XYZ file of C-alpha atoms in Angstrom:
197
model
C 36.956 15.310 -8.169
C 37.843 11.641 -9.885
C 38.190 10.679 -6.735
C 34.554 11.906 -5.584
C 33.368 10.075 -8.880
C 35.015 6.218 -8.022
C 33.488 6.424 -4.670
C 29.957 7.712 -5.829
C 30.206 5.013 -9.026
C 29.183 2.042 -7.003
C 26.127 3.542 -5.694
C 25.042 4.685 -8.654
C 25.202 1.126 -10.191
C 23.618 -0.495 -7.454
C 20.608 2.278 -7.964
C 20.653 1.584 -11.332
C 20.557 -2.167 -11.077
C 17.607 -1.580 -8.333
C 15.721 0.815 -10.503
C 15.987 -2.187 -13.567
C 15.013 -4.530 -11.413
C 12.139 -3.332 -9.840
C 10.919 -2.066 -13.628
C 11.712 -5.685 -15.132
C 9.984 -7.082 -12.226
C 10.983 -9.822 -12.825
C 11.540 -11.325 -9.004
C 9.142 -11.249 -6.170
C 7.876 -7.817 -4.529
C 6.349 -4.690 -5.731
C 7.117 -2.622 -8.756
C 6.291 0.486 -10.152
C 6.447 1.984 -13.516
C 6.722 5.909 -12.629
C 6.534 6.904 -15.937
C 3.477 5.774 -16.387
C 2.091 7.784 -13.542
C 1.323 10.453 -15.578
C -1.485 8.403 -17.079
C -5.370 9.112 -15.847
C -5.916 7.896 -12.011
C -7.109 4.622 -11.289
C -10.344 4.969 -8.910
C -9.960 2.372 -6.319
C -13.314 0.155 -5.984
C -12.691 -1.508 -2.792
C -11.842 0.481 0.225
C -8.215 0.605 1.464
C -8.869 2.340 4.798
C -11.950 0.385 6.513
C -13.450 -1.001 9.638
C -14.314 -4.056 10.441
C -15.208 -6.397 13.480
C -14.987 -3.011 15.576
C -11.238 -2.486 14.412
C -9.902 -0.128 11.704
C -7.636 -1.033 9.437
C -5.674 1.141 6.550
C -3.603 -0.998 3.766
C -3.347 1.957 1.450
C 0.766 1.760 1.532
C 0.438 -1.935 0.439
C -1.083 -0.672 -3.104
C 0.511 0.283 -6.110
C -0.795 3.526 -7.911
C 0.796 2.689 -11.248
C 2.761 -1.179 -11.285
C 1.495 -4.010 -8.995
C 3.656 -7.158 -6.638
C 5.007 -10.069 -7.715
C 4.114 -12.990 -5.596
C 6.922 -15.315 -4.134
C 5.833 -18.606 -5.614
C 7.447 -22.057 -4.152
C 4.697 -23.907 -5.378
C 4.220 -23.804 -9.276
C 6.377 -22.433 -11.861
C 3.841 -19.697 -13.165
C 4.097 -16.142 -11.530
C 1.248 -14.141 -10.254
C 0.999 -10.062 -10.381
C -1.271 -8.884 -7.510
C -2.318 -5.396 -6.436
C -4.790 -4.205 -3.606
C -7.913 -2.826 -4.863
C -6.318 -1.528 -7.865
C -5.407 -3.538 -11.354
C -1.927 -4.454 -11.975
C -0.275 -2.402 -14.553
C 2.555 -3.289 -15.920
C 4.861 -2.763 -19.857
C 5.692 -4.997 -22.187
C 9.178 -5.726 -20.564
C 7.437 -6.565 -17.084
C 6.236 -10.549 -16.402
C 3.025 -9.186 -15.444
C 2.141 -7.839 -19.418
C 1.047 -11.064 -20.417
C -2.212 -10.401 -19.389
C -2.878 -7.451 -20.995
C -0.830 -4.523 -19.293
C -3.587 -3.135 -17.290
C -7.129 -4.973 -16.483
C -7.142 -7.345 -13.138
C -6.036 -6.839 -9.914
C -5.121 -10.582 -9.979
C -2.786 -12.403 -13.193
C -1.630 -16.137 -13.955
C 1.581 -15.528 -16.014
C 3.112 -18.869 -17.121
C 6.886 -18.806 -18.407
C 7.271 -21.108 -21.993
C 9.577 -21.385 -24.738
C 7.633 -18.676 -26.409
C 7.869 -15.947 -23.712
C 5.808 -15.388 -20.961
C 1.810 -15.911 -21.647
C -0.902 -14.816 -20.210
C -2.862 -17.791 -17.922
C -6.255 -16.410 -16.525
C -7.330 -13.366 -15.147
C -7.903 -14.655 -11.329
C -10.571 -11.920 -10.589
C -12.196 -8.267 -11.050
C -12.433 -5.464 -8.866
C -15.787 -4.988 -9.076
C -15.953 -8.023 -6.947
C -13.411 -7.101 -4.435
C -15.069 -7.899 -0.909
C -12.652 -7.165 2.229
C -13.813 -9.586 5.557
C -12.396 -10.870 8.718
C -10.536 -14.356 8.843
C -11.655 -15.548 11.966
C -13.870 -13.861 14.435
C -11.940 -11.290 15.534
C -9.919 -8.525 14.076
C -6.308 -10.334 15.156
C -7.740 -13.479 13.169
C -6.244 -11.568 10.168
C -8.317 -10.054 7.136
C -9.052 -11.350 3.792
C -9.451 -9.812 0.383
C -10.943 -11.749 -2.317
C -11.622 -10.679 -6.059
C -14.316 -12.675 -7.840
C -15.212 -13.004 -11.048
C -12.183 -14.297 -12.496
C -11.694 -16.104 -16.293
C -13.713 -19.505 -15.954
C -11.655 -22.344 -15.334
C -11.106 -24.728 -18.448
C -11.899 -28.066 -16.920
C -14.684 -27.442 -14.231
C -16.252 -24.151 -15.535
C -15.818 -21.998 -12.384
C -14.871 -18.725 -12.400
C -11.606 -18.180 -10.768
C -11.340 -16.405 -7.491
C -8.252 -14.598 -5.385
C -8.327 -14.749 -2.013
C -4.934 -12.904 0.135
C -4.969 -13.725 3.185
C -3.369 -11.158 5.053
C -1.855 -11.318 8.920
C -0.317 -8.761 11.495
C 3.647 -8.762 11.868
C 6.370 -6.802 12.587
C 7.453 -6.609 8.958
C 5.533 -3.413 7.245
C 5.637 -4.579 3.819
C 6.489 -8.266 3.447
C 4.636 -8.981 0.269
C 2.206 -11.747 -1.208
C 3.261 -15.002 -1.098
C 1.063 -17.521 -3.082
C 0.665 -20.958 -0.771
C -2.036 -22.353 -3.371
C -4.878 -23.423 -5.217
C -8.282 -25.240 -3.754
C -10.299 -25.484 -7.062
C -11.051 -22.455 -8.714
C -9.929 -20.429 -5.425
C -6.213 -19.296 -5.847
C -4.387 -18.410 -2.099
C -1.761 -15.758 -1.256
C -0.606 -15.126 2.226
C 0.593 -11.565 3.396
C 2.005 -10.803 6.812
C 2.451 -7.117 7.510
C 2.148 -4.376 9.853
C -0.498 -2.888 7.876
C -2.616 -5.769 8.245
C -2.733 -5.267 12.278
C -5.304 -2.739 13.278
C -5.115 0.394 14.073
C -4.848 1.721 17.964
């Protein structure tokens, strides 16, 4: 029986250390804060199964009921907290709480000396609009929130736009490549991006 516990120990650590990780969130990729499930559904106000350009498309596994993604970021030092059609929600141990723990479906986090603060707010769901890249469905799709928290030095309101591309990988995750004034960029390659035979 010890025996049966030393070989089980190191899996249960490396769960463990998964399980923190992903509730920290505090590297890139999705997290989820399952506890907090219990809490009243979120209604989703853009569509996650749609068609467009003649193709149908279904992204519903790429959102998070209760948590949100972490974007891989090589180009600032902030972090960003995404989510498809659904806000991020997040604790106050998770990166993404800065900005309020459950409001946008798109978050600015900057790291400081005094913790992790809240940015902008980089767009609402109610103006969550899905479209085509290019001209056809294999162009890739694009999801942008408007409405975002105005920018401080020209005014605009801020605006996500995810690009998102067919691969082999199913989940891959958002990547953020940029900003182009008060637009802010994420890439996404996935299989759920590709349409649907």
């Amino acid at each position: 029986m010890l025996q049966l516990r030393l070989q089980l120990a190191p899996f249960a650590l490396a769960a463990l250390f998964a399980v923190a990780a992903a509730h920290l969130s505090l590297e890139p990729g999705p997290f989820r804060n399952t506890h907090l499930t219990a809490s009243a559904p979120q209604k989703d106000t853009c569509e996650l199964a749609f068609e467009l350009g003649g193709a149908k498309f279904n992204v519903s596994e790429l959102s998070v009921d209760v948590g949100g993604w972490v974007a891989t970021n090589n180009v600032d030092t902030d972090f960003y907290c995404l989510n498809l059609c659904r806000t991020v929600t997040s604790e106050r141990n998770c990166i993404c709480y800065a900005c309020g723990g459950s409001q946008y479906p798109a978050e600015q986090v900057a790291k400081t000396s005094q913790g992790n603060q809240c940015q902008a707010y980089l767009g609402k769901l109610s103006g969550a609009e899905w479209s085509l890249k290019g001209t056809t469905p294999a162009d890739g799709l694009v999801l942008e929130y408007r409405g975002g928290e105005a920018d401080k030095e020209t005014h605009k309101e801020r605006v996500t736009q995810i690009e998102m591309y067919c691969s082999k990988d199913p989940w891959g995750g958002p990547e953020f490549i940029g900003q182009k004034d008060s637009t802010y960029l994420f890439r996404w390659n996935s299989s759920f991006a590709c349409p649907l035979q």
